[in-house]
GROMACS .gro file of C-alpha atoms in nm:
model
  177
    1UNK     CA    1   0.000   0.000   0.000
    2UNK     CA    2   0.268   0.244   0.108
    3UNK     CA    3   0.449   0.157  -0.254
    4UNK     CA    4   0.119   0.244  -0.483
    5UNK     CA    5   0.084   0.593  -0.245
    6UNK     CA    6   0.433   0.710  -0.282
    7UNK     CA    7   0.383   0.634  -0.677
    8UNK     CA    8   0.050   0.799  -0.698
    9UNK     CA    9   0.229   1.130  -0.475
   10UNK     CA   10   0.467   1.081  -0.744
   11UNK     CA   11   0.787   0.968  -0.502
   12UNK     CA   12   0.964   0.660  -0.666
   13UNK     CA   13   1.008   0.468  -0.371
   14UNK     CA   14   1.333   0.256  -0.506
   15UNK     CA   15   1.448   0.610  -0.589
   16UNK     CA   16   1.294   0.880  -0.395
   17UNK     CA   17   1.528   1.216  -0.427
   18UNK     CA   18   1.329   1.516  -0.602
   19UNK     CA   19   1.531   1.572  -0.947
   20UNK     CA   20   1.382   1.951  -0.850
   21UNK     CA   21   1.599   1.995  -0.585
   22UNK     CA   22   1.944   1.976  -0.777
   23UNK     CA   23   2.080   2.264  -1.023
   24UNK     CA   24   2.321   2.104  -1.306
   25UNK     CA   25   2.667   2.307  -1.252
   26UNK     CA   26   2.905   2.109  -1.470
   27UNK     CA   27   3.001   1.767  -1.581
   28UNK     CA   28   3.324   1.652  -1.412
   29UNK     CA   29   3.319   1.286  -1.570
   30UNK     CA   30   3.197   1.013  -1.720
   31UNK     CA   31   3.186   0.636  -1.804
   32UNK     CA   32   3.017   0.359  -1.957
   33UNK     CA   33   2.757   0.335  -1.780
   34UNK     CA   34   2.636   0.723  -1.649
   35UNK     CA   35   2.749   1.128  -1.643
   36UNK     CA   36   2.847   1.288  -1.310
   37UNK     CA   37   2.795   1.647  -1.277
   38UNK     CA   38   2.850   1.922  -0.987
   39UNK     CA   39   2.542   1.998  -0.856
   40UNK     CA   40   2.374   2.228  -0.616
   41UNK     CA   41   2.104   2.124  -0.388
   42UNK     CA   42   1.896   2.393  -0.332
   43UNK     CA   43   1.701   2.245  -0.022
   44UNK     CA   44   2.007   2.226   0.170
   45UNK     CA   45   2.196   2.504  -0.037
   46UNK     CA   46   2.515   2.228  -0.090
   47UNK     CA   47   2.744   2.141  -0.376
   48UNK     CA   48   2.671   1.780  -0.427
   49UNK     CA   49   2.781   1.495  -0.740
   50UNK     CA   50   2.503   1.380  -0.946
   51UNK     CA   51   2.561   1.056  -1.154
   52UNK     CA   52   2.333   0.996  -1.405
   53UNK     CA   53   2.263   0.635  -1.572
   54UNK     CA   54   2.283   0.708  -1.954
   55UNK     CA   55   1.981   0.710  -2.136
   56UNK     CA   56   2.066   0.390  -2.312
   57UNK     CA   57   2.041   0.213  -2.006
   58UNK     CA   58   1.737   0.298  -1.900
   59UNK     CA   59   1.536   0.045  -2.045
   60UNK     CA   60   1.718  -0.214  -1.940
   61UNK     CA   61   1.625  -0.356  -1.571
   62UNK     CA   62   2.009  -0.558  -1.508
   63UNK     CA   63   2.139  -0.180  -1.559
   64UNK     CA   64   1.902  -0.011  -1.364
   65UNK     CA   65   1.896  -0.264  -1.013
   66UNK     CA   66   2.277  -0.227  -1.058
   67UNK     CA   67   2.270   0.170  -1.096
   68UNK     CA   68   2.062   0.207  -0.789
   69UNK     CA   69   2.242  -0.088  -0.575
   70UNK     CA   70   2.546   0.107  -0.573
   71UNK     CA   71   2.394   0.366  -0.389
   72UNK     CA   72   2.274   0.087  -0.170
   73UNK     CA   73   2.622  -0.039  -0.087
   74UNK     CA   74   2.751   0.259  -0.058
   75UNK     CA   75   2.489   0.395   0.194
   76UNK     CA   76   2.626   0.076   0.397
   77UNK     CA   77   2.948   0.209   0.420
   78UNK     CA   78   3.048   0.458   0.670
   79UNK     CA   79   3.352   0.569   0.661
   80UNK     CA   80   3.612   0.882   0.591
   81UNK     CA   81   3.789   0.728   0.310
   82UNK     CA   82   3.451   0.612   0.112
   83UNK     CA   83   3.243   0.876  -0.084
   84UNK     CA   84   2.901   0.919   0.144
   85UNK     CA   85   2.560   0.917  -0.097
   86UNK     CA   86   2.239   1.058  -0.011
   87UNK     CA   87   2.066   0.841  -0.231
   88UNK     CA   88   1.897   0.788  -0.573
   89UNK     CA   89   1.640   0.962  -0.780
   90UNK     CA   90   1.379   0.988  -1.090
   91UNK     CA   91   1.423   1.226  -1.317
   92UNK     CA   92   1.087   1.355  -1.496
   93UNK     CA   93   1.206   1.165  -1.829
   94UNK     CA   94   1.247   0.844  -1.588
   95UNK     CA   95   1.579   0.848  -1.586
   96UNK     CA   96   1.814   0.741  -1.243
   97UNK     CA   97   2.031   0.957  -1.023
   98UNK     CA   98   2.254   0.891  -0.729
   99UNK     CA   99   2.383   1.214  -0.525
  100UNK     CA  100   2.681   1.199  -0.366
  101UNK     CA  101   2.877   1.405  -0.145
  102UNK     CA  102   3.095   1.659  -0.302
  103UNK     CA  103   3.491   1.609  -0.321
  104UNK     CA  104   3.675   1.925  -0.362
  105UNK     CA  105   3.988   1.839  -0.556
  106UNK     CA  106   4.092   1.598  -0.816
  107UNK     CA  107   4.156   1.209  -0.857
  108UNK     CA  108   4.467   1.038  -0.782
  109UNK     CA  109   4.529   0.989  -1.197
  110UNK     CA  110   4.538   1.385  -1.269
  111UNK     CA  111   4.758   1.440  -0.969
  112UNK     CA  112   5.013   1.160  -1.110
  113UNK     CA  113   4.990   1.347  -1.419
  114UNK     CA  114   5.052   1.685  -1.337
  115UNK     CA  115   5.265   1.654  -1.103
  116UNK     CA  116   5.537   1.409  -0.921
  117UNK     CA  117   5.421   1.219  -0.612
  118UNK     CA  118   5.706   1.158  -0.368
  119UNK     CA  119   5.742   0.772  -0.192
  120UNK     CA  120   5.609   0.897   0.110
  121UNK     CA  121   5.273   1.061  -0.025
  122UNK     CA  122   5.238   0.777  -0.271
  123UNK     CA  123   5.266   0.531   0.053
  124UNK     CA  124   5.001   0.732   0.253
  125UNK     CA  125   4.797   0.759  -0.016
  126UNK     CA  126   4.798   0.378  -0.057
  127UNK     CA  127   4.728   0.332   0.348
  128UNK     CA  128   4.462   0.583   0.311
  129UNK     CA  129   4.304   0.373  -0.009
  130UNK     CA  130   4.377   0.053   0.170
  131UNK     CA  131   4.146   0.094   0.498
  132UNK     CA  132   3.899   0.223   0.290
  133UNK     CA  133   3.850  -0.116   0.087
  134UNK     CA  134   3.894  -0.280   0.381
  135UNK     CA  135   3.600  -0.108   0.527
  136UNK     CA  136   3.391  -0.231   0.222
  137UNK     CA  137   3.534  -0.563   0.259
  138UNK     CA  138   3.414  -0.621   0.588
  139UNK     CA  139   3.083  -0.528   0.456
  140UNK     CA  140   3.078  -0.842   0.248
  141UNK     CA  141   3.177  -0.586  -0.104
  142UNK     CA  142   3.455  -0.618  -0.343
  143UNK     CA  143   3.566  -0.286  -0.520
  144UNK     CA  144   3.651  -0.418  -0.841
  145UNK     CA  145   3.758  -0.126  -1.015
  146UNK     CA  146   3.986   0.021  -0.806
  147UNK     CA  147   4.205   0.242  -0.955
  148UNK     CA  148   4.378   0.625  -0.961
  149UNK     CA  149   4.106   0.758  -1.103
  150UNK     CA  150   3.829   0.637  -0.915
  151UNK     CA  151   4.060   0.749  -0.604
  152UNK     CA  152   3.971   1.147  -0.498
  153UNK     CA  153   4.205   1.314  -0.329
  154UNK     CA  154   3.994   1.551  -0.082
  155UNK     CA  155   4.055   1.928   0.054
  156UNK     CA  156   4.350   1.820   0.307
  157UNK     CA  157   4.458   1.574   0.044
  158UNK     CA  158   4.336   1.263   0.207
  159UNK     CA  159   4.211   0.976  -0.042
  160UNK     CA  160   3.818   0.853  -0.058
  161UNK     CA  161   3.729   0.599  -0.286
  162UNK     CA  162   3.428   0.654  -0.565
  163UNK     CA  163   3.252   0.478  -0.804
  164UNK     CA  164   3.128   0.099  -0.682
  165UNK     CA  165   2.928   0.072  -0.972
  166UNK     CA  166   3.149  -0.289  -1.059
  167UNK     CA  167   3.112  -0.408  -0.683
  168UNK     CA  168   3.070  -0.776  -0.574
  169UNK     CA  169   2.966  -0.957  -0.275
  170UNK     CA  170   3.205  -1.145  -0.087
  171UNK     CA  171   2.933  -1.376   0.034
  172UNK     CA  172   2.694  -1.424  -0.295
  173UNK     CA  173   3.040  -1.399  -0.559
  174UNK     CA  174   2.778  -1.262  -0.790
  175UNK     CA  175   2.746  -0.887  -0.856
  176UNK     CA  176   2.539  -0.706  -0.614
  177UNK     CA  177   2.264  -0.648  -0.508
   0.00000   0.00000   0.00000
Protein backbone atom coordinates (compact mmCIF):
# COMPACT_ATOMS: atom_id res chain seq x y z
CA UNK A 1 0.00 0.00 0.00
CA UNK A 2 2.68 2.44 1.08
CA UNK A 3 4.49 1.57 -2.54
CA UNK A 4 1.19 2.44 -4.83
CA UNK A 5 0.84 5.93 -2.45
CA UNK A 6 4.33 7.10 -2.82
CA UNK A 7 3.83 6.34 -6.77
CA UNK A 8 0.50 7.99 -6.98
CA UNK A 9 2.29 11.30 -4.75
CA UNK A 10 4.67 10.81 -7.44
CA UNK A 11 7.87 9.68 -5.02
CA UNK A 12 9.64 6.60 -6.66
CA UNK A 13 10.08 4.68 -3.71
CA UNK A 14 13.33 2.56 -5.06
CA UNK A 15 14.48 6.10 -5.89
CA UNK A 16 12.94 8.80 -3.95
CA UNK A 17 15.28 12.16 -4.27
CA UNK A 18 13.29 15.16 -6.02
CA UNK A 19 15.31 15.72 -9.47
CA UNK A 20 13.82 19.51 -8.50
CA UNK A 21 15.99 19.95 -5.85
CA UNK A 22 19.44 19.76 -7.77
CA UNK A 23 20.80 22.64 -10.23
CA UNK A 24 23.21 21.04 -13.06
CA UNK A 25 26.67 23.07 -12.52
CA UNK A 26 29.05 21.09 -14.70
CA UNK A 27 30.01 17.67 -15.81
CA UNK A 28 33.24 16.52 -14.12
CA UNK A 29 33.19 12.86 -15.70
CA UNK A 30 31.97 10.13 -17.20
CA UNK A 31 31.86 6.36 -18.04
CA UNK A 32 30.17 3.59 -19.57
CA UNK A 33 27.57 3.35 -17.80
CA UNK A 34 26.36 7.23 -16.49
CA UNK A 35 27.49 11.28 -16.43
CA UNK A 36 28.47 12.88 -13.10
CA UNK A 37 27.95 16.47 -12.77
CA UNK A 38 28.50 19.22 -9.87
CA UNK A 39 25.42 19.98 -8.56
CA UNK A 40 23.74 22.28 -6.16
CA UNK A 41 21.04 21.24 -3.88
CA UNK A 42 18.96 23.93 -3.32
CA UNK A 43 17.01 22.45 -0.22
CA UNK A 44 20.07 22.26 1.70
CA UNK A 45 21.96 25.04 -0.37
CA UNK A 46 25.15 22.28 -0.90
CA UNK A 47 27.44 21.41 -3.76
CA UNK A 48 26.71 17.80 -4.27
CA UNK A 49 27.81 14.95 -7.40
CA UNK A 50 25.03 13.80 -9.46
CA UNK A 51 25.61 10.56 -11.54
CA UNK A 52 23.33 9.96 -14.05
CA UNK A 53 22.63 6.35 -15.72
CA UNK A 54 22.83 7.08 -19.54
CA UNK A 55 19.81 7.10 -21.36
CA UNK A 56 20.66 3.90 -23.12
CA UNK A 57 20.41 2.13 -20.06
CA UNK A 58 17.37 2.98 -19.00
CA UNK A 59 15.36 0.45 -20.45
CA UNK A 60 17.18 -2.14 -19.40
CA UNK A 61 16.25 -3.56 -15.71
CA UNK A 62 20.09 -5.58 -15.08
CA UNK A 63 21.39 -1.80 -15.59
CA UNK A 64 19.02 -0.11 -13.64
CA UNK A 65 18.96 -2.64 -10.13
CA UNK A 66 22.77 -2.27 -10.58
CA UNK A 67 22.70 1.70 -10.96
CA UNK A 68 20.62 2.07 -7.89
CA UNK A 69 22.42 -0.88 -5.75
CA UNK A 70 25.46 1.07 -5.73
CA UNK A 71 23.94 3.66 -3.89
CA UNK A 72 22.74 0.87 -1.70
CA UNK A 73 26.22 -0.39 -0.87
CA UNK A 74 27.51 2.59 -0.58
CA UNK A 75 24.89 3.95 1.94
CA UNK A 76 26.26 0.76 3.97
CA UNK A 77 29.48 2.09 4.20
CA UNK A 78 30.48 4.58 6.70
CA UNK A 79 33.52 5.69 6.61
CA UNK A 80 36.12 8.82 5.91
CA UNK A 81 37.89 7.28 3.10
CA UNK A 82 34.51 6.12 1.12
CA UNK A 83 32.43 8.76 -0.84
CA UNK A 84 29.01 9.19 1.44
CA UNK A 85 25.60 9.17 -0.97
CA UNK A 86 22.39 10.58 -0.11
CA UNK A 87 20.66 8.41 -2.31
CA UNK A 88 18.97 7.88 -5.73
CA UNK A 89 16.40 9.62 -7.80
CA UNK A 90 13.79 9.88 -10.90
CA UNK A 91 14.23 12.26 -13.17
CA UNK A 92 10.87 13.55 -14.96
CA UNK A 93 12.06 11.65 -18.29
CA UNK A 94 12.47 8.44 -15.88
CA UNK A 95 15.79 8.48 -15.86
CA UNK A 96 18.14 7.41 -12.43
CA UNK A 97 20.31 9.57 -10.23
CA UNK A 98 22.54 8.91 -7.29
CA UNK A 99 23.83 12.14 -5.25
CA UNK A 100 26.81 11.99 -3.66
CA UNK A 101 28.77 14.05 -1.45
CA UNK A 102 30.95 16.59 -3.02
CA UNK A 103 34.91 16.09 -3.21
CA UNK A 104 36.75 19.25 -3.62
CA UNK A 105 39.88 18.39 -5.56
CA UNK A 106 40.92 15.98 -8.16
CA UNK A 107 41.56 12.09 -8.57
CA UNK A 108 44.67 10.38 -7.82
CA UNK A 109 45.29 9.89 -11.97
CA UNK A 110 45.38 13.85 -12.69
CA UNK A 111 47.58 14.40 -9.69
CA UNK A 112 50.13 11.60 -11.10
CA UNK A 113 49.90 13.47 -14.19
CA UNK A 114 50.52 16.85 -13.37
CA UNK A 115 52.65 16.54 -11.03
CA UNK A 116 55.37 14.09 -9.21
CA UNK A 117 54.21 12.19 -6.12
CA UNK A 118 57.06 11.58 -3.68
CA UNK A 119 57.42 7.72 -1.92
CA UNK A 120 56.09 8.97 1.10
CA UNK A 121 52.73 10.61 -0.25
CA UNK A 122 52.38 7.77 -2.71
CA UNK A 123 52.66 5.31 0.53
CA UNK A 124 50.01 7.32 2.53
CA UNK A 125 47.97 7.59 -0.16
CA UNK A 126 47.98 3.78 -0.57
CA UNK A 127 47.28 3.32 3.48
CA UNK A 128 44.62 5.83 3.11
CA UNK A 129 43.04 3.73 -0.09
CA UNK A 130 43.77 0.53 1.70
CA UNK A 131 41.46 0.94 4.98
CA UNK A 132 38.99 2.23 2.90
CA UNK A 133 38.50 -1.16 0.87
CA UNK A 134 38.94 -2.80 3.81
CA UNK A 135 36.00 -1.08 5.27
CA UNK A 136 33.91 -2.31 2.22
CA UNK A 137 35.34 -5.63 2.59
CA UNK A 138 34.14 -6.21 5.88
CA UNK A 139 30.83 -5.28 4.56
CA UNK A 140 30.78 -8.42 2.48
CA UNK A 141 31.77 -5.86 -1.04
CA UNK A 142 34.55 -6.18 -3.43
CA UNK A 143 35.66 -2.86 -5.20
CA UNK A 144 36.51 -4.18 -8.41
CA UNK A 145 37.58 -1.26 -10.15
CA UNK A 146 39.86 0.21 -8.06
CA UNK A 147 42.05 2.42 -9.55
CA UNK A 148 43.78 6.25 -9.61
CA UNK A 149 41.06 7.58 -11.03
CA UNK A 150 38.29 6.37 -9.15
CA UNK A 151 40.60 7.49 -6.04
CA UNK A 152 39.71 11.47 -4.98
CA UNK A 153 42.05 13.14 -3.29
CA UNK A 154 39.94 15.51 -0.82
CA UNK A 155 40.55 19.28 0.54
CA UNK A 156 43.50 18.20 3.07
CA UNK A 157 44.58 15.74 0.44
CA UNK A 158 43.36 12.63 2.07
CA UNK A 159 42.11 9.76 -0.42
CA UNK A 160 38.18 8.53 -0.58
CA UNK A 161 37.29 5.99 -2.86
CA UNK A 162 34.28 6.54 -5.65
CA UNK A 163 32.52 4.78 -8.04
CA UNK A 164 31.28 0.99 -6.82
CA UNK A 165 29.28 0.72 -9.72
CA UNK A 166 31.49 -2.89 -10.59
CA UNK A 167 31.12 -4.08 -6.83
CA UNK A 168 30.70 -7.76 -5.74
CA UNK A 169 29.66 -9.57 -2.75
CA UNK A 170 32.05 -11.45 -0.87
CA UNK A 171 29.33 -13.76 0.34
CA UNK A 172 26.94 -14.24 -2.95
CA UNK A 173 30.40 -13.99 -5.59
CA UNK A 174 27.78 -12.62 -7.90
CA UNK A 175 27.46 -8.87 -8.56
CA UNK A 176 25.39 -7.06 -6.14
CA UNK A 177 22.64 -6.48 -5.08
Amino acid sequence: VRHVTAEIQGIDPVAPLPYSDYVLQQQIGAGAIGKVYRAHQKSLDRTVVVKYLRKAFVRQPHAVERFVNEARTIARFHHPGIVGVHGPGRTPGNGYFIVMDYIEGGDLQTQIELDSVTIRQAVAWTAEACEAIQHAHDHGVVHCDLKPGNLLLDSEGHVRVVDFGMARSLTTDSTLP
